[in-house]
CSV table of C-alpha atoms and ligand atoms in Angstrom, one decimal:
chain,number,residue,atom,x,y,z
A,1008,MET,CA,-39.0,3.8,3.5
A,1009,ARG,CA,-37.8,0.0,2.6
A,1010,PRO,CA,-35.4,-1.0,5.4
A,1011,LEU,CA,-32.3,-2.0,3.0
A,1012,VAL,CA,-29.2,-0.5,2.2
A,1013,ALA,CA,-26.0,-0.5,0.8
A,1014,THR,CA,-23.7,1.1,2.8
A,1015,VAL,CA,-20.4,1.6,1.2
A,1016,ASP,CA,-17.4,3.2,3.1
A,1017,LEU,CA,-15.5,5.1,0.6
A,1018,ALA,CA,-12.4,4.9,3.5
A,1019,ALA,CA,-11.8,1.6,3.0
A,1020,ILE,CA,-12.2,1.9,-0.7
A,1021,ARG,CA,-8.7,4.5,-0.3
A,1022,HIS,CA,-7.5,1.8,2.0
A,1023,ASN,CA,-7.5,-1.0,-0.4
A,1024,TYR,CA,-6.2,1.2,-3.6
A,1025,ALA,CA,-3.2,2.1,-0.8
A,1026,GLN,CA,-3.1,-1.4,-0.2
A,1027,ALA,CA,-2.9,-2.3,-3.7
A,1028,LYS,CA,0.2,0.5,-4.4
A,1029,ARG,CA,2.0,-1.2,-1.1
A,1030,CYS,CA,2.0,-4.9,-3.0
A,1031,ALA,CA,3.4,-3.0,-5.9
A,1032,PRO,CA,5.7,-0.8,-5.0
A,1033,GLY,CA,6.7,2.1,-7.1
A,1034,ARG,CA,4.6,0.9,-9.7
A,1035,ARG,CA,1.4,2.8,-11.2
A,1036,ALA,CA,-2.4,1.6,-10.3
A,1037,LEU,CA,-5.3,1.7,-12.8
A,1038,ALA,CA,-8.3,1.5,-10.5
A,1039,VAL,CA,-11.0,-1.0,-11.7
A,1040,VAL,CA,-14.2,0.6,-11.5
A,1041,LYS,CA,-16.5,-1.3,-14.3
A,1042,ALA,CA,-19.9,-2.5,-13.7
A,1043,ASP,CA,-20.7,1.1,-11.6
A,1044,ALA,CA,-17.8,0.0,-9.4
A,1045,TYR,CA,-18.8,-3.2,-8.8
A,1046,GLY,CA,-21.7,-2.2,-7.7
A,1047,HIS,CA,-20.8,0.2,-5.7
A,1048,GLY,CA,-21.1,3.4,-7.6
A,1049,ALA,CA,-18.7,4.5,-10.0
A,1050,ALA,CA,-19.3,8.4,-9.6
A,1051,MET,CA,-18.5,8.1,-6.0
A,1052,VAL,CA,-16.0,5.7,-6.3
A,1053,ALA,CA,-14.3,8.1,-8.8
A,1054,THR,CA,-14.4,11.3,-6.9
A,1055,ALA,CA,-13.6,9.2,-3.6
A,1056,LEU,CA,-10.4,8.3,-5.8
A,1057,ALA,CA,-9.5,11.0,-7.8
A,1058,GLU,CA,-6.9,12.7,-6.2
A,1059,GLU,CA,-5.0,9.7,-5.4
A,1060,ALA,CA,-5.7,7.1,-7.7
A,1061,ASP,CA,-3.2,7.0,-10.9
A,1062,GLY,CA,-6.0,6.3,-13.2
A,1063,PHE,CA,-9.1,4.3,-13.8
A,1064,ALA,CA,-10.2,1.4,-16.0
A,1065,VAL,CA,-13.3,0.7,-17.2
A,1066,CYS,CA,-15.0,-1.6,-19.7
A,1067,CYS,CA,-17.3,1.1,-21.9
A,1068,VAL,CA,-17.5,4.5,-23.1
A,1069,GLU,CA,-20.9,4.7,-20.8
A,1070,GLU,CA,-19.0,3.9,-17.8
A,1071,ALA,CA,-16.0,6.3,-19.2
A,1072,ARG,CA,-18.4,9.1,-19.5
A,1073,VAL,CA,-19.4,8.6,-15.7
A,1074,VAL,CA,-15.8,8.5,-14.3
A,1075,ARG,CA,-14.6,11.5,-16.5
A,1076,ALA,CA,-17.4,13.7,-15.1
A,1077,ASN,CA,-15.9,13.2,-11.4
A,1078,ALA,CA,-12.4,12.4,-11.9
A,1079,PRO,CA,-11.8,15.4,-15.2
A,1080,LYS,CA,-7.6,15.0,-15.2
A,1081,ALA,CA,-7.6,11.2,-14.6
A,1082,ARG,CA,-6.1,8.5,-17.2
A,1083,ILE,CA,-9.6,6.3,-17.8
A,1084,LEU,CA,-8.9,3.3,-20.2
A,1085,LEU,CA,-11.4,1.0,-22.5
A,1086,LEU,CA,-10.5,-2.1,-21.6
A,1087,GLU,CA,-12.5,-3.7,-24.6
A,1088,GLY,CA,-11.8,-0.7,-26.4
A,1089,CYS,CA,-14.4,1.0,-29.1
A,1090,PHE,CA,-17.3,-1.0,-30.2
A,1091,ASP,CA,-18.7,1.5,-32.8
A,1092,GLU,CA,-17.9,5.0,-34.5
A,1093,GLU,CA,-19.8,6.7,-32.0
A,1094,ASP,CA,-17.3,5.1,-29.3
A,1095,TRP,CA,-14.4,6.3,-31.2
A,1096,ARG,CA,-15.8,9.6,-31.2
A,1097,THR,CA,-16.5,9.5,-27.7
A,1098,ALA,CA,-12.6,8.5,-26.7
A,1099,VAL,CA,-11.5,11.4,-28.7
A,1100,ALA,CA,-13.6,13.6,-27.0
A,1101,LEU,CA,-13.4,12.3,-23.8
A,1102,ASN,CA,-9.5,11.9,-24.1
A,1103,LEU,CA,-9.3,7.9,-23.2
A,1104,ASP,CA,-7.3,5.6,-23.2
A,1105,VAL,CA,-8.0,2.7,-25.8
A,1106,ALA,CA,-7.6,-0.5,-25.6
A,1107,VAL,CA,-6.9,-1.8,-29.0
A,1108,GLN,CA,-8.3,-6.2,-28.7
A,1109,GLY,CA,-8.2,-7.4,-32.9
A,1110,THR,CA,-7.8,-6.6,-36.2
A,1111,GLU,CA,-11.0,-4.7,-36.8
A,1112,GLN,CA,-10.1,-2.1,-33.8
A,1113,ALA,CA,-6.6,-1.6,-35.3
A,1114,GLU,CA,-7.4,-0.8,-38.7
A,1115,ARG,CA,-10.2,1.6,-37.1
A,1116,LEU,CA,-7.8,3.2,-35.6
A,1117,LEU,CA,-5.7,3.3,-38.2
A,1118,MET,CA,-8.7,5.5,-40.0
A,1119,LEU,CA,-9.3,7.6,-37.0
A,1120,ARG,CA,-9.2,11.5,-37.9
A,1121,SER,CA,-8.5,13.2,-35.0
A,1122,ASP,CA,-6.9,16.6,-33.2
A,1123,ARG,CA,-6.1,14.1,-30.4
A,1124,GLN,CA,-3.5,11.6,-30.2
A,1125,LEU,CA,-4.9,8.6,-28.0
A,1126,ASN,CA,-3.0,6.2,-26.0
A,1127,VAL,CA,-3.7,2.9,-27.1
A,1128,TRP,CA,-2.7,-0.6,-25.6
A,1129,LEU,CA,-2.4,-3.5,-27.8
A,1130,LYS,CA,-4.1,-6.2,-26.1
A,1131,LEU,CA,-1.9,-9.6,-25.8
A,1132,ASP,CA,-3.5,-12.6,-26.1
A,1133,SER,CA,-1.0,-14.7,-24.1
A,1134,GLY,CA,-2.7,-17.7,-23.2
A,1135,MET,CA,-6.8,-16.8,-22.2
A,1136,HIS,CA,-8.3,-16.3,-25.9
A,1137,ARG,CA,-10.6,-14.2,-24.9
A,1138,LEU,CA,-9.6,-11.1,-26.7
A,1139,GLY,CA,-6.1,-9.5,-27.8
A,1140,PHE,CA,-3.6,-10.8,-30.9
A,1141,SER,CA,-0.7,-13.5,-30.7
A,1142,ALA,CA,2.6,-12.2,-30.3
A,1143,GLU,CA,3.3,-12.0,-33.6
A,1144,GLU,CA,0.3,-10.1,-34.7
A,1145,ILE,CA,1.4,-7.6,-31.7
A,1146,ARG,CA,5.2,-6.5,-33.0
A,1147,HIS,CA,3.4,-6.2,-36.6
A,1148,TRP,CA,0.6,-3.8,-35.0
A,1149,ALA,CA,3.0,-1.9,-32.6
A,1150,GLU,CA,5.5,-1.3,-35.4
A,1151,ARG,CA,2.3,0.3,-37.6
A,1152,LEU,CA,0.6,2.0,-34.9
A,1153,ARG,CA,4.0,3.7,-33.6
A,1154,ALA,CA,3.9,5.2,-36.9
A,1155,ALA,CA,0.5,6.0,-36.8
A,1156,PRO,CA,-0.1,10.0,-36.7
A,1157,GLN,CA,-3.3,9.3,-34.2
A,1158,VAL,CA,-1.6,7.2,-32.0
A,1159,ALA,CA,0.5,8.7,-28.8
A,1160,GLU,CA,1.7,5.9,-26.4
A,1161,VAL,CA,1.8,2.7,-28.1
A,1162,ASN,CA,1.4,0.3,-24.6
A,1163,LEU,CA,1.0,-3.4,-24.1
A,1164,ILE,CA,-1.9,-5.1,-21.7
A,1165,SER,CA,-2.7,-8.5,-21.4
A,1166,HIS,CA,-5.2,-10.4,-18.7
A,1167,LEU,CA,-4.1,-13.3,-16.4
A,1168,ALA,CA,-7.0,-16.6,-16.7
A,1169,CYS,CA,-5.5,-18.3,-13.7
A,1170,ALA,CA,-4.0,-15.9,-11.2
A,1171,ASP,CA,-6.4,-16.9,-8.7
A,1172,GLU,CA,-5.0,-20.1,-8.2
A,1173,GLN,CA,-1.3,-19.7,-7.3
A,1174,GLY,CA,1.0,-21.4,-9.0
A,1175,HIS,CA,-0.9,-22.3,-11.9
A,1176,GLU,CA,1.3,-23.4,-14.6
A,1177,LEU,CA,-0.9,-21.1,-17.3
A,1178,THR,CA,0.2,-17.7,-15.1
A,1179,GLY,CA,4.2,-18.3,-15.7
A,1180,GLN,CA,3.1,-19.7,-19.7
A,1181,GLN,CA,1.4,-16.3,-20.2
A,1182,LEU,CA,4.1,-14.3,-18.7
A,1183,ASP,CA,6.4,-16.0,-21.0
A,1184,CYS,CA,4.7,-15.0,-23.9
A,1185,TYR,CA,5.3,-11.3,-22.1
A,1186,VAL,CA,8.6,-12.1,-22.5
A,1187,ASP,CA,9.1,-13.4,-25.9
A,1188,LEU,CA,7.9,-9.6,-26.7
A,1189,GLN,CA,10.6,-7.7,-24.9
A,1190,ASP,CA,12.6,-6.9,-27.8
A,1191,VAL,CA,9.3,-4.6,-28.6
A,1192,ALA,CA,9.2,-1.2,-27.1
A,1193,PHE,CA,6.5,-0.2,-25.6
A,1194,ASP,CA,5.7,2.6,-23.5
A,1195,GLN,CA,3.6,1.2,-20.7
A,1196,ARG,CA,3.0,-2.4,-19.9
A,1197,SER,CA,0.3,-4.0,-18.0
A,1198,PHE,CA,-0.8,-7.5,-16.8
A,1199,ALA,CA,-1.4,-7.8,-13.2
A,1200,ASN,CA,-5.4,-7.8,-11.7
A,1201,SER,CA,-5.6,-8.1,-7.9
A,1202,ALA,CA,-5.1,-11.4,-7.6
A,1203,ALA,CA,-1.5,-11.1,-9.0
A,1204,VAL,CA,-1.3,-7.3,-7.4
A,1205,LEU,CA,-1.3,-9.5,-4.6
A,1206,THR,CA,0.6,-12.5,-5.0
A,1207,PHE,CA,2.7,-12.5,-8.2
A,1208,ALA,CA,5.1,-9.5,-8.7
A,1209,PRO,CA,6.6,-10.7,-11.7
A,1210,ALA,CA,3.6,-9.2,-13.8
A,1211,HIS,CA,3.2,-6.4,-11.9
A,1212,MET,CA,5.3,-4.2,-15.0
A,1213,ASP,CA,4.4,-0.3,-15.0
A,1214,TRP,CA,0.9,-0.4,-14.1
A,1215,VAL,CA,-1.4,-2.5,-12.1
A,1216,ARG,CA,-4.5,-3.0,-13.0
A,1217,PRO,CA,-6.7,-3.9,-9.2
A,1218,GLY,CA,-10.7,-4.5,-9.2
A,1219,ILE,CA,-12.2,-6.7,-6.6
A,1220,MET,CA,-9.5,-5.8,-4.1
A,1221,LEU,CA,-10.7,-2.2,-4.0
A,1222,TYR,CA,-13.9,-3.7,-2.8
A,1223,GLY,CA,-12.5,-5.1,-0.2
A,1224,ALA,CA,-13.5,-9.0,-1.5
A,1225,SER,CA,-10.6,-11.5,-2.5
A,1226,PRO,CA,-9.9,-13.3,-5.3
A,1227,PHE,CA,-9.0,-16.2,-3.9
A,1228,ALA,CA,-11.1,-18.9,-2.6
A,1229,GLY,CA,-8.8,-20.0,-0.1
A,1230,MET,CA,-7.8,-16.7,1.4
A,1231,SER,CA,-9.8,-14.3,2.8
A,1232,ALA,CA,-10.0,-10.5,2.3
A,1233,ALA,CA,-9.0,-9.6,5.9
A,1234,GLU,CA,-6.0,-12.0,5.6
A,1235,LEU,CA,-4.8,-9.9,2.5
A,1236,GLY,CA,-5.2,-6.6,4.9
A,1237,LEU,CA,-8.6,-5.6,2.6
A,1238,THR,CA,-11.3,-3.9,4.3
A,1239,PRO,CA,-15.1,-4.3,3.0
A,1240,ALA,CA,-16.2,-1.5,1.3
A,1241,MET,CA,-20.2,-2.2,1.5
A,1242,SER,CA,-22.4,-4.0,3.7
A,1243,LEU,CA,-25.8,-4.7,3.0
A,1244,THR,CA,-28.0,-4.4,5.6
A,1245,ALA,CA,-32.1,-5.3,5.9
A,1246,GLN,CA,-34.3,-5.4,8.9
A,1247,ILE,CA,-36.4,-8.2,10.7
A,1248,ILE,CA,-40.0,-6.9,9.4
A,1249,ALA,CA,-41.8,-10.0,11.1
A,1250,LEU,CA,-41.5,-12.8,13.5
A,1251,HIS,CA,-43.5,-15.7,13.8
A,1252,ASP,CA,-43.2,-19.1,16.3
A,1253,VAL,CA,-43.4,-22.4,14.1
A,1254,PRO,CA,-44.7,-25.3,15.4
A,1255,ALA,CA,-42.1,-28.4,14.6
A,1256,GLY,CA,-43.2,-30.0,11.3
A,1257,GLU,CA,-44.2,-26.5,9.6
A,1258,GLY,CA,-42.7,-25.5,6.5
A,1259,VAL,CA,-41.2,-22.5,5.9
A,1260,GLY,CA,-41.2,-20.0,2.5
A,1261,TYR,CA,-41.7,-21.5,-0.9
A,1262,GLY,CA,-42.0,-24.9,-1.8
A,1263,ALA,CA,-42.0,-25.1,2.1
A,1264,ALA,CA,-38.6,-26.2,1.8
A,1265,TRP,CA,-37.2,-25.6,5.2
A,1266,VAL,CA,-39.1,-27.4,8.1
A,1267,ALA,CA,-39.0,-26.8,11.3
A,1268,GLN,CA,-36.8,-29.3,13.2
A,1269,ARG,CA,-38.2,-28.1,17.0
A,1270,PRO,CA,-40.8,-25.3,17.7
A,1271,SER,CA,-39.1,-22.7,16.1
A,1272,ARG,CA,-38.7,-18.7,16.1
A,1273,ILE,CA,-38.4,-17.1,12.4
A,1274,ALA,CA,-37.9,-14.0,11.2
A,1275,THR,CA,-38.8,-12.2,8.0
A,1276,VAL,CA,-35.8,-10.0,6.5
A,1277,SER,CA,-36.6,-7.5,4.4
A,1278,CYS,CA,-34.2,-8.2,1.3
A,1279,GLY,CA,-34.7,-10.8,-1.7
A,1280,TYR,CA,-32.9,-12.0,-4.5
A,1281,ALA,CA,-34.8,-8.6,-6.4
A,1282,ASP,CA,-32.3,-6.8,-4.5
A,1283,GLY,CA,-29.1,-8.8,-5.4
A,1284,TYR,CA,-29.0,-11.6,-2.8
A,1285,PRO,CA,-29.0,-14.9,-4.3
A,1286,ARG,CA,-31.9,-17.3,-4.7
A,1287,HIS,CA,-29.5,-20.4,-4.3
A,1288,ALA,CA,-28.0,-19.8,-0.8
A,1289,PRO,CA,-29.0,-22.6,0.8
A,1290,SER,CA,-30.4,-23.0,4.0
A,1291,GLY,CA,-28.2,-22.3,6.8
A,1292,THR,CA,-26.0,-19.5,4.9
A,1293,PRO,CA,-25.4,-16.8,7.6
A,1294,VAL,CA,-26.3,-13.5,8.4
A,1295,VAL,CA,-25.5,-11.2,10.7
A,1296,VAL,CA,-28.3,-10.1,13.8
A,1297,ARG,CA,-26.9,-8.6,16.8
A,1298,GLY,CA,-23.3,-9.1,16.5
A,1299,ARG,CA,-24.5,-12.9,16.1
A,1300,ARG,CA,-24.3,-15.1,13.0
A,1301,VAL,CA,-28.3,-16.9,12.3
A,1302,PRO,CA,-28.6,-19.4,9.8
A,1303,LEU,CA,-31.1,-18.5,6.6
A,1304,ALA,CA,-34.0,-20.7,6.8
A,1305,GLY,CA,-35.8,-22.0,3.2
A,1306,ARG,CA,-36.2,-20.1,0.0
A,1307,VAL,CA,-34.9,-16.6,-1.0
A,1308,SER,CA,-38.2,-15.0,-2.1
A,1309,MET,CA,-38.0,-11.7,-4.5
A,1310,ASP,CA,-38.3,-9.5,-1.6
A,1311,MET,CA,-37.8,-11.0,1.5
A,1312,LEU,CA,-36.1,-14.3,3.0
A,1313,ALA,CA,-36.5,-16.1,6.1
A,1314,ILE,CA,-33.7,-16.7,9.1
A,1315,ASP,CA,-33.8,-19.4,11.8
A,1316,VAL,CA,-33.6,-17.0,15.4
A,1317,THR,CA,-34.4,-19.8,17.7
A,1318,ASP,CA,-31.3,-19.0,19.4
A,1319,LEU,CA,-31.3,-15.4,19.6
A,1320,PRO,CA,-34.4,-14.8,21.8
A,1321,GLU,CA,-33.5,-11.5,22.2
A,1322,ALA,CA,-34.1,-10.8,18.4
A,1323,ARG,CA,-36.8,-8.1,17.6
A,1324,ILE,CA,-38.8,-6.2,14.4
A,1325,GLY,CA,-36.6,-3.6,13.5
A,1326,ASP,CA,-33.1,-5.3,14.1
A,1327,ALA,CA,-30.5,-4.6,11.9
A,1328,VAL,CA,-29.6,-7.6,9.6
A,1329,GLU,CA,-26.4,-7.7,7.6
A,1330,LEU,CA,-26.5,-10.2,4.5
A,1331,TRP,CA,-22.8,-9.2,4.0
A,1332,GLY,CA,-20.5,-6.6,5.0
A,1333,ALA,CA,-18.4,-5.6,7.9
A,1334,GLN,CA,-19.2,-8.4,10.1
A,1335,LEU,CA,-19.4,-10.8,7.4
A,1336,SER,CA,-17.8,-11.4,4.8
A,1337,VAL,CA,-18.9,-11.4,0.8
A,1338,ASP,CA,-16.9,-14.2,-0.1
A,1339,GLU,CA,-18.6,-16.1,2.7
A,1340,VAL,CA,-21.9,-15.7,1.8
A,1341,ALA,CA,-21.1,-16.2,-2.3
A,1342,LYS,CA,-19.0,-19.3,-1.1
A,1343,ALA,CA,-22.0,-20.9,0.8
A,1344,ALA,CA,-24.3,-19.6,-2.6
A,1345,GLY,CA,-21.9,-21.2,-4.9
A,1346,THR,CA,-20.6,-18.0,-6.9
A,1347,ILE,CA,-17.9,-15.5,-5.8
A,1348,GLY,CA,-18.0,-12.3,-4.3
A,1349,TYR,CA,-18.0,-10.4,-7.7
A,1350,GLU,CA,-21.1,-11.7,-8.9
A,1351,LEU,CA,-22.7,-10.9,-5.4
A,1352,LEU,CA,-21.4,-6.9,-5.2
A,1353,THR,CA,-22.2,-6.4,-9.0
A,1354,LYS,CA,-25.8,-7.7,-9.0
A,1355,VAL,CA,-27.2,-5.9,-5.7
A,1356,THR,CA,-30.0,-4.2,-7.6
A,1357,ALA,CA,-31.3,-0.3,-8.5
A,1358,ARG,CA,-33.3,-0.6,-5.6
A,1359,VAL,CA,-31.2,-1.1,-3.4
A,1360,ARG,CA,-30.2,2.5,-1.8
A,1361,ARG,CA,-27.0,3.2,-1.4
A,1362,GLU,CA,-25.5,5.5,1.1
A,1363,TYR,CA,-21.8,6.5,1.5
A,1364,ARG,CA,-19.6,6.9,4.3
A,1365,SER,CA,-15.9,8.5,4.4
B,1338,PLP,C1,-11.7,-6.6,-14.7
B,1338,PLP,C2,-10.7,-6.8,-15.0
B,1338,PLP,C3,-9.8,-6.6,-14.2
B,1338,PLP,C4,-9.8,-6.6,-12.4
B,1338,PLP,O1,-10.2,-7.6,-12.1
B,1338,PLP,P1,-10.2,-8.3,-10.8
B,1338,PLP,O2,-9.8,-9.9,-10.7
B,1338,PLP,O3,-11.8,-7.2,-10.1
B,1338,PLP,O4,-8.7,-7.3,-9.8
B,1338,PLP,C5,-8.3,-6.6,-14.6
B,1338,PLP,N1,-8.1,-6.4,-15.9
B,1338,PLP,C6,-8.8,-6.7,-16.9
B,1338,PLP,C7,-8.9,-6.4,-18.2
B,1338,PLP,C8,-10.2,-6.8,-16.7
B,1338,PLP,O5,-11.0,-7.1,-17.0
């Protein structure tokens, strides 16, 4: 069996969910489990949170099906709404909450023949300019949907573009846009992603939408998950599968891009970019062996990577190598590779075995 596993700590996810609730006291929280729960496995995460979560949010009906199968009674929000006829039928059948992010979706909803009323979340484009209606359009649609027999709750949702940069002026402007709509009656309102859950209480409203924080990673470049009271949920662990003594002057790996500056001991590790480890991680990016940090050496291959264990003479074949996780935050690895924890977590590929602990 290939010695590479993503171990997911479900207790950590429950802890982080509770942390989100503590940050937004009295508010309800949709656990965002899109993209297979940010690579952690949506079925297992939905099961683990089914009791305590107030609800879930997903990107599409395919994801909603997985959550519904494991959380039969939960509120599940389709963040981008329905894309086609089949989606609308599924939304009704699975009793989903649906975002309505544009005129096409709103008009289609009014044509829907359904024996069940849907909770609708009108999406306000408060400044991100990705999805949603202007404030003026929101007024129009709120009134029309309020009168529609297909609709139960008429709710308001918006998304913050810069909440991960504390004090960014756009965040305040986005909130002003919402304040302008305060005379419109909505059943529920939701603005906050993880960054706003953690640092911007004015956006908490009725429902917060924590995503990345549930998995124990930080939405901020300058603040670690540990500082935020979050526990990492995934540890990606490989093994040393070969050890080589490399004379000074010899290259290691593709392109011989790393050259030994001294007689070196190089360990080959059972994880590569086809597993989701970032190919752009430069030499020097840390991994953890026997509780010690050791540096990546040379280019990441498809199935393997090399590390320099010259300063860890006790390293042996079969030693566990943590690429990220409990001992090394995914955010630190992401930063070294020029990306964000979100991308690394969601890109762990299907061939990596997931194991669960609770
Ligand atoms: C992904 C997503 C979230 C969660 O964002 P995080 O930064 O991971 O907390 C919240 N709301 C919407 C609309 C999203 O697409």
